[in-house]
Short mmCIF file of C-alpha atoms in Angstrom, two decimals:
data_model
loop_
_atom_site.label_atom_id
_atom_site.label_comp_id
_atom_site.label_asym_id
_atom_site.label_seq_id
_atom_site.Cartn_x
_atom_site.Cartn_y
_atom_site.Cartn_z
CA UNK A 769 -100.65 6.22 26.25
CA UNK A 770 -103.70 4.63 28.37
CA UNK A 771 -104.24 0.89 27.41
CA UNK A 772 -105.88 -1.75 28.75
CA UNK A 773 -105.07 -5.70 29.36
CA UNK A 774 -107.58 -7.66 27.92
CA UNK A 775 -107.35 -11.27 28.16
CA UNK A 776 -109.13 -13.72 26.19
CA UNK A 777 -111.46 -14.68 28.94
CA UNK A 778 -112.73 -10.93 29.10
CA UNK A 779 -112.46 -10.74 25.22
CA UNK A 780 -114.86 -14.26 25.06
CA UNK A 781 -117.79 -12.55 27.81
CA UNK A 782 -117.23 -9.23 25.88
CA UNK A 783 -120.29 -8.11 23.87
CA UNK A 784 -122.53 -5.34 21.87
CA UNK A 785 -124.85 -3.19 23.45
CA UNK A 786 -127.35 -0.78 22.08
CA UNK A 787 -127.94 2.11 24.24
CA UNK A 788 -130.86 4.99 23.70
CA UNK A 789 -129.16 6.80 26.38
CA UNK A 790 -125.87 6.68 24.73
CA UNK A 791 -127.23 7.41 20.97
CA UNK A 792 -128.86 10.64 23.38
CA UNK A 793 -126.04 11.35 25.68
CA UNK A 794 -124.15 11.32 21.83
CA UNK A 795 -126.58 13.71 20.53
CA UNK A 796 -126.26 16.18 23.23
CA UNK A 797 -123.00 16.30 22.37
CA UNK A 798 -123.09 17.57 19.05
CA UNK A 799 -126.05 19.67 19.80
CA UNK A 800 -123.62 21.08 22.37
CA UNK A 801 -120.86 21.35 20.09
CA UNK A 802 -122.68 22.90 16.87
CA UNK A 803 -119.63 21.84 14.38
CA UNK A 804 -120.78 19.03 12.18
CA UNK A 805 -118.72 15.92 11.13
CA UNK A 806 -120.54 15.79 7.64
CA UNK A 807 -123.39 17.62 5.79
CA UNK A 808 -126.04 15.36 6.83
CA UNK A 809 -125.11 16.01 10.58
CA UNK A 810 -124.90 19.86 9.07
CA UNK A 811 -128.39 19.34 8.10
CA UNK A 812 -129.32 17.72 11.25
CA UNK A 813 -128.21 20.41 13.51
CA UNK A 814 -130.14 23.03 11.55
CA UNK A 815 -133.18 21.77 11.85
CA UNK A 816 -132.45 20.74 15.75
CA UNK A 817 -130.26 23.56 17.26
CA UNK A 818 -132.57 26.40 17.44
CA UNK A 819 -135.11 24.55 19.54
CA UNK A 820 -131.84 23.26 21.70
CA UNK A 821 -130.27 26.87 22.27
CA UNK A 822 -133.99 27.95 22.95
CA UNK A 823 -133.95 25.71 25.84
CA UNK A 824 -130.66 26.35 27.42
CA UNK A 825 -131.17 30.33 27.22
CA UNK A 826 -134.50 30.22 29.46
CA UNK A 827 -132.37 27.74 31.87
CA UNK A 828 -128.27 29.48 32.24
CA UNK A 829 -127.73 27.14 35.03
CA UNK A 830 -128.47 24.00 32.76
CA UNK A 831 -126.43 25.42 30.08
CA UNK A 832 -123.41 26.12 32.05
CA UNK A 833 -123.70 22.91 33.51
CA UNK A 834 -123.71 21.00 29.99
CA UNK A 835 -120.79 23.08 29.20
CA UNK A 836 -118.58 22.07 32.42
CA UNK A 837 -119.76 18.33 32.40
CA UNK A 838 -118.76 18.19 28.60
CA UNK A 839 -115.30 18.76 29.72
CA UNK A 840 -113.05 22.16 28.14
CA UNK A 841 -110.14 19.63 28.27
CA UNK A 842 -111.36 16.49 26.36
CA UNK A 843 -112.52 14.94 30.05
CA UNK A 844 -116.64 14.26 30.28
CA UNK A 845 -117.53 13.96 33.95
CA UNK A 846 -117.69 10.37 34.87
CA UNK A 847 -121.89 10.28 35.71
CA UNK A 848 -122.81 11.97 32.40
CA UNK A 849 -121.75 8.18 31.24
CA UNK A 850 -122.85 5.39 32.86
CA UNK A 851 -121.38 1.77 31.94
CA UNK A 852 -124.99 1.29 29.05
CA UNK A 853 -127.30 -1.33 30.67
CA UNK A 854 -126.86 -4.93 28.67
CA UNK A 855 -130.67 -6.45 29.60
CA UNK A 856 -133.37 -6.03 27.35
CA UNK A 857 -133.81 -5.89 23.50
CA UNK A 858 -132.62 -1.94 23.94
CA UNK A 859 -136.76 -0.90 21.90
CA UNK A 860 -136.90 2.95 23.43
CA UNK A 861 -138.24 4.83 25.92
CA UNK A 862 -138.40 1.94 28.82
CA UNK A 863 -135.19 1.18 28.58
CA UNK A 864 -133.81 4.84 28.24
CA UNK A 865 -135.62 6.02 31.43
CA UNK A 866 -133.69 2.61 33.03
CA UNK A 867 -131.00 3.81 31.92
CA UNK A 868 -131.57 7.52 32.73
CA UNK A 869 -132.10 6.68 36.40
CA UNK A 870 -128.89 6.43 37.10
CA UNK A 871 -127.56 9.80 36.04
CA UNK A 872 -130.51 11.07 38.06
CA UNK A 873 -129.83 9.30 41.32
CA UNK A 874 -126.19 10.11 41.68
CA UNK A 875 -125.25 11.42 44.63
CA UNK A 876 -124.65 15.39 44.69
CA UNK A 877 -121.32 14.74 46.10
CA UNK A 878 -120.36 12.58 43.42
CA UNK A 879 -121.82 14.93 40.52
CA UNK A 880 -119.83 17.71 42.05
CA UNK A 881 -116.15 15.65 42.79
CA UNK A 882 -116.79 14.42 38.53
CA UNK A 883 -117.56 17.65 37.28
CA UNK A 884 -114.50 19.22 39.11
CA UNK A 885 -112.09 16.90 37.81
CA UNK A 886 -113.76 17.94 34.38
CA UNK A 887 -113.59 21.11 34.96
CA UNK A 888 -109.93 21.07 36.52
CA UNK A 889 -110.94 23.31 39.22
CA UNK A 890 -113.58 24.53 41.72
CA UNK A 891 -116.87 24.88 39.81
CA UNK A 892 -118.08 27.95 39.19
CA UNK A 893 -120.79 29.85 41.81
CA UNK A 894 -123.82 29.16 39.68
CA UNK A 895 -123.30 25.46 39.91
CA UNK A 896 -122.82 25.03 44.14
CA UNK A 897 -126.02 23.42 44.33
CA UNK A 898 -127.44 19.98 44.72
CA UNK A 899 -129.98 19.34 41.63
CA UNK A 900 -127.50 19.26 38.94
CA UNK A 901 -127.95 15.57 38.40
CA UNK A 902 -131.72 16.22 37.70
CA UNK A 903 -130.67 18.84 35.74
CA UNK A 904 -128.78 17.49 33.21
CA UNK A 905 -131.29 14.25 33.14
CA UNK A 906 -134.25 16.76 32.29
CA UNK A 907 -132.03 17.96 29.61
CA UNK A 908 -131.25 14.20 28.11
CA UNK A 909 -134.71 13.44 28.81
CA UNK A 910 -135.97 16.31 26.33
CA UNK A 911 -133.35 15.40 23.92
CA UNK A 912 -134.89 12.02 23.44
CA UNK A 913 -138.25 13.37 23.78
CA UNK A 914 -138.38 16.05 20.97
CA UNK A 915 -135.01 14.83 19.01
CA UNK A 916 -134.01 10.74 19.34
CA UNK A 917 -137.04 9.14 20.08
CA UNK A 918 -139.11 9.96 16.92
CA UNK A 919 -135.95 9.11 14.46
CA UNK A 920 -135.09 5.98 17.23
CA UNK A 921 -136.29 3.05 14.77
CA UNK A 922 -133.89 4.36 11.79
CA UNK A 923 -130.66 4.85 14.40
CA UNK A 924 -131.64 1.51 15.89
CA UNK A 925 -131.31 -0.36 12.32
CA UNK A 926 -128.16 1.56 11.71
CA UNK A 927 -127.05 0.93 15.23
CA UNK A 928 -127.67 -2.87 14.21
CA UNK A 929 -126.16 -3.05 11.15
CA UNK A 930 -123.09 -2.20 12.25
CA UNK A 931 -123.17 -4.85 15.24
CA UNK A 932 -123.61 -7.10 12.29
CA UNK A 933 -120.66 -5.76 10.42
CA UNK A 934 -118.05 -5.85 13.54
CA UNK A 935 -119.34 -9.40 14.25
CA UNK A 936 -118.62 -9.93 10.73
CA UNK A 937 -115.10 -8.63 10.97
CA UNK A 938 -114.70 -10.72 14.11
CA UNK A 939 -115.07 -13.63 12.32
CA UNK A 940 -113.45 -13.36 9.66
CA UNK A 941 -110.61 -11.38 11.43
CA UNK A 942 -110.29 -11.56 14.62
CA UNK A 943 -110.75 -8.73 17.68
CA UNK A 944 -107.96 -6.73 15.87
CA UNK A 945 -109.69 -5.71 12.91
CA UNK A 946 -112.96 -5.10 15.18
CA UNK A 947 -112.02 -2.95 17.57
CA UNK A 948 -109.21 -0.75 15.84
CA UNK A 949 -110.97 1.56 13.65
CA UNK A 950 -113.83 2.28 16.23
CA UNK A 951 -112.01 5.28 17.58
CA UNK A 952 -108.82 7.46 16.03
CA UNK A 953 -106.78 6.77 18.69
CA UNK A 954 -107.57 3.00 19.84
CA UNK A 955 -105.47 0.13 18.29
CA UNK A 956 -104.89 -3.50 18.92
CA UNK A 957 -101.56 -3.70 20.56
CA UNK A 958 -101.00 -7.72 20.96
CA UNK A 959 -100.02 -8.82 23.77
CA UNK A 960 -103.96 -8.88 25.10
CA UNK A 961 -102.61 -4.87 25.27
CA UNK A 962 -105.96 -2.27 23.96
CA UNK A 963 -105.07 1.29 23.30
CA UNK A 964 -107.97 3.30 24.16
CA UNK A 965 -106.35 6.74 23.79
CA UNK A 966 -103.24 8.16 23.60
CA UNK A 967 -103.01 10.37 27.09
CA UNK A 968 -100.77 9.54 29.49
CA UNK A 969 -102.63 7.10 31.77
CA UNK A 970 -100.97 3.64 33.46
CA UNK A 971 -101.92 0.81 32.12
CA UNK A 972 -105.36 -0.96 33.54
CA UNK A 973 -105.66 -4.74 33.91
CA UNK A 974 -109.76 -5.65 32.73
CA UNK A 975 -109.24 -9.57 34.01
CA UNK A 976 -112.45 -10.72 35.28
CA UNK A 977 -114.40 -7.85 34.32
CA UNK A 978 -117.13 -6.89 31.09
CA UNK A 979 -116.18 -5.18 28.00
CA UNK A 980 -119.00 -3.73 26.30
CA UNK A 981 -119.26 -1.84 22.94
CA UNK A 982 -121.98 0.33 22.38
CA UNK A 983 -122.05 1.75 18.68
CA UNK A 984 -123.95 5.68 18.58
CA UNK A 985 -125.25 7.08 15.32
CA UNK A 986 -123.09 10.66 16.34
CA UNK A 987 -119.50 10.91 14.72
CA UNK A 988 -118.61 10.94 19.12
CA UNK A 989 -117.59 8.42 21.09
CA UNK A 990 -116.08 7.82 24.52
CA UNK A 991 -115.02 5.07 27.55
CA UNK A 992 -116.79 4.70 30.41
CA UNK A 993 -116.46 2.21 33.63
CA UNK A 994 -118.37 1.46 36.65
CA UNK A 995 -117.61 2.80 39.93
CA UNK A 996 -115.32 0.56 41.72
CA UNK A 997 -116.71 -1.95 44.79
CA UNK A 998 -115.55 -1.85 48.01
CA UNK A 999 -112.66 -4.24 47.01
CA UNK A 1000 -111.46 -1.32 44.51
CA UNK A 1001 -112.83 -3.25 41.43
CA UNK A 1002 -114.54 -2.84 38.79
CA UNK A 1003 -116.96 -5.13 36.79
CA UNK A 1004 -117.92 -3.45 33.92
CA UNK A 1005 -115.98 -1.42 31.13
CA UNK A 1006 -117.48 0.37 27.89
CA UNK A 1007 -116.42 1.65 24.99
CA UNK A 1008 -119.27 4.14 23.00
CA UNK A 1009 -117.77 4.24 19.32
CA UNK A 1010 -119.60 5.79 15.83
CA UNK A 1011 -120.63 4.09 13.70
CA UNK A 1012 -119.07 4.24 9.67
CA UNK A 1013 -119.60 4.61 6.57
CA UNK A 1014 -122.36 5.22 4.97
CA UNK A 1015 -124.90 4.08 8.18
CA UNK A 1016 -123.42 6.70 9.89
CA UNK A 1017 -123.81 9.55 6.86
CA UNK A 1018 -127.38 9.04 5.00
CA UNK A 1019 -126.23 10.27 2.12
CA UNK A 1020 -127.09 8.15 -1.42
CA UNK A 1021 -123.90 6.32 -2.14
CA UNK A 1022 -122.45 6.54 -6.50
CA UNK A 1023 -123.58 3.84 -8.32
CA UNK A 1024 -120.53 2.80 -10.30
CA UNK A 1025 -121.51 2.94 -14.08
CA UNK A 1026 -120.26 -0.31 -15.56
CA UNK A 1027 -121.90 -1.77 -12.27
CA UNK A 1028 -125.25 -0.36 -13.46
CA UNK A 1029 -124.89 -1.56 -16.97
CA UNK A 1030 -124.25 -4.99 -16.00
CA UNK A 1031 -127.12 -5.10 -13.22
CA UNK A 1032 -129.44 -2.35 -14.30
CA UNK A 1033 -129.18 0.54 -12.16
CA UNK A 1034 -131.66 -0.02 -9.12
CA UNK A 1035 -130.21 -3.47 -8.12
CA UNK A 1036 -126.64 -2.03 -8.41
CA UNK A 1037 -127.38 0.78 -6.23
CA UNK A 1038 -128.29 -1.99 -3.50
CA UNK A 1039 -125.13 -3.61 -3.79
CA UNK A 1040 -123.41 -0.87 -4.02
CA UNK A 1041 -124.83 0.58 -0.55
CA UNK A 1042 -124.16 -3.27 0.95
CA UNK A 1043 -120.81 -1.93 2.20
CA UNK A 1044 -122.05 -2.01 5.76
CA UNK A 1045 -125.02 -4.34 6.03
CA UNK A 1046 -128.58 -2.47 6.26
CA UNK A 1047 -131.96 -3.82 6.61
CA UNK A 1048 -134.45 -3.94 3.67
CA UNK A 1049 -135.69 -0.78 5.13
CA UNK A 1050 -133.29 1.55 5.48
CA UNK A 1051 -132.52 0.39 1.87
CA UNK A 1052 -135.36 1.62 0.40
CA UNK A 1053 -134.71 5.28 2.28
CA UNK A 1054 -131.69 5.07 0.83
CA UNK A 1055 -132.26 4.21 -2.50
CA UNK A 1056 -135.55 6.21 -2.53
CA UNK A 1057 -136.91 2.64 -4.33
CA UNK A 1058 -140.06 1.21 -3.57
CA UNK A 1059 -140.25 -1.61 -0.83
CA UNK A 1060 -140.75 -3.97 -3.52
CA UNK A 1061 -138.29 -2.75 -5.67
CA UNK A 1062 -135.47 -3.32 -3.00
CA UNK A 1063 -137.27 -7.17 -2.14
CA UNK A 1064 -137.37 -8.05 -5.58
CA UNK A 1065 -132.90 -6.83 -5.82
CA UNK A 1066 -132.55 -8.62 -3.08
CA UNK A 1067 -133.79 -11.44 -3.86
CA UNK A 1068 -131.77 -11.97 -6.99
CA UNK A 1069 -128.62 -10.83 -5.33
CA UNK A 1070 -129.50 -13.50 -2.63
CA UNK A 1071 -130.01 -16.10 -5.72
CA UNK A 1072 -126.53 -15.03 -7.49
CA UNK A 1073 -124.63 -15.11 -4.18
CA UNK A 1074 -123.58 -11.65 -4.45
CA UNK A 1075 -125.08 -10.62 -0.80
CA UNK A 1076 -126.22 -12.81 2.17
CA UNK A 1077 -128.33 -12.26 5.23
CA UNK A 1078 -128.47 -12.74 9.08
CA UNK A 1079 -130.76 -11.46 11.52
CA UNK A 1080 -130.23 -9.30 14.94
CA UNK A 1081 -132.78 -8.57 17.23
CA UNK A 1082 -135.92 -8.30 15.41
CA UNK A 1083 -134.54 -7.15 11.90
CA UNK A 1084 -132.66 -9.07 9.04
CA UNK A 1085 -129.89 -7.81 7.84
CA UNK A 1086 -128.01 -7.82 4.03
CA UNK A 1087 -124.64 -7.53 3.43
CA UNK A 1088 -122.13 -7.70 0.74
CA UNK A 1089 -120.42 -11.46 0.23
CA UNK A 1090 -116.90 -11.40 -1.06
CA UNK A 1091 -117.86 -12.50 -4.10
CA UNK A 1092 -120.11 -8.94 -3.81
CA UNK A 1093 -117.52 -6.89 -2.16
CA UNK A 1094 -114.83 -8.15 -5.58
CA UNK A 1095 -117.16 -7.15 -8.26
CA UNK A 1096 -117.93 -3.67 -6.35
CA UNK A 1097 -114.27 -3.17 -5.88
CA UNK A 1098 -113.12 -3.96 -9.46
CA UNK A 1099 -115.08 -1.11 -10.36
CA UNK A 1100 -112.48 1.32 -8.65
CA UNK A 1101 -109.80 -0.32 -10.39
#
């Protein structure tokens, strides 16, 4: 089992990051993968892939590469995933390219000793060179281009919303109920003990160093540390996580029938899709209602206490109150 030892001093300095390189890095992944984790990713990857395979059969090299730095064992070499940068408002292409530096400056000795642990062996002829760093940053950098970037606004909101719904669950919960259905295989332990996965890794003390959580769009998600110092530490730890429900799947949520009777069926549709909190927005794309439609739901939700709102970053936020979240639920019982 490989956990951590967080203490509450880390836990307190610990914080939410959005990343465009991650939300990329993440869509590379699947892109690379080609299996989908619902039918909207399904969708996704049909309308995506065939440009992506296009590019990767006039370059072999690149397309090895993605396929050896991806890992065959479950292991993604270590500079495919830089520690996500924390400064800045996280708006696009500026900070991607920041961000995208780094995989592109690493050192060719260091790209090659990362992909061979990935690879768990010598890499194969067609990759003894020194570019592969560029290599796989042209490749990120024309995944954002022709893929993230245009559709970057809507995964930022979602990105947000769910940053509002862990911050949610920390206060009303604790770190526990936070951080333990971000991944499969990471639980709370107690003890200030994090399970991150369940290999067979000793046990890593994070006292006096960062813990940052960036949430991707992708149903993918992975951990990722800075290169220790010359003292052997390290300062900053991440953990890239999906995000749920439906933020993470665009597909229209049921409107419960007696909810729809009792509301009239636009404004329960709202609450109903309030189970992670969404801006007004992404609200009407979901709902396919009118801007003023979803204002005007709002607003009387707001009035009968039945949602509340909080801004992050530039956007405001809705979410189900529990008062909300009981009358939903009854509906399932």
């Amino acid at each position: 089992m490989g956990w951590w030892e967080v203490n509450a001093d880390t836990l307190a300095s610990s914080r939410f990051v959005v990343s465009p390189l991650c939300e990329t890095t993440a869509s590379l992944m699947v892109l690379a993968k080609g299996s989908p984790a619902h039918p909207a990713e399904r969708r996704w990857l049909d309308s995506h892939g065939p440009a992506y395979r296009e590019r990767l059969a006039a370059d072999p090299v690149t397309a090895l590469l993605v396929r050896v730095a991806l890992g065959r064992h479950r292991w993604i070499a270590d500079f495919l995933t830089p520690v996500p940068s924390h400064e800045g408002e996280a708006q696009g292409g500026a900070e991607f390219h920041d961000e995208l530096a780094r995989i592109r400056e690493t050192p060719a000795e260091t790209a090659r000793s990362d992909l061979e642990i990935a690879h768990r062996g010598p890499l194969p002829d067609p990759l003894l060179r020194t570019d592969l760093p560029e290599r796989i940053a042209d490749l990120l950098e024309w995944v954002w281009r022709e893929i993230v970037a245009p559709d970057w606004p809507r995964r930022r909101r979602v990105i947000e919303a769910d940053v509002v719904a862990r911050t949610g669950q920390l206060s009303r919960a604790g770190w526990a109920a936070a951080l333990d259905d971000m991944h499969p295989e990471m639980q709370w332990l107690g003890g200030n003990r994090l399970q991150i996965n369940t290999r067979d890794f000793p046990p890593r003390q994070l006292t006096g160093a960062q813990l940052l959580l960036a949430p991707v769009t992708p149903r993918r998600g992975w951990i990722s540390m800075d290169r220790p110092d010359s003292h052997g530490t390290v300062h900053r730890n991440a953990v890239v996580y999906p995000c749920s429900g439906t933020l993470a799947e665009p597909e229209r949520a049921a409107t419960p029938e007696a909810l729809a009777r009792m509301l009239g069926t636009g404004r329960a549709s709202v609450l109903a899709l309030l189970d992670s909190p969404m801006s007004t927005t992404h609200l009407v794309a979901m709902t396919g209602q009118g801007l003023g439609s979803v204002g005007r739901h709002l607003k009387v939700l707001l009035d009968a206490r039945l949602v509340g709102r909080r801004r992050t970053g530039r956007s405001v936020l809705y979410y189900r109150t529990a008062v909300g979240d009981a009358l939903v639920r009854a509906q399932d019982s």
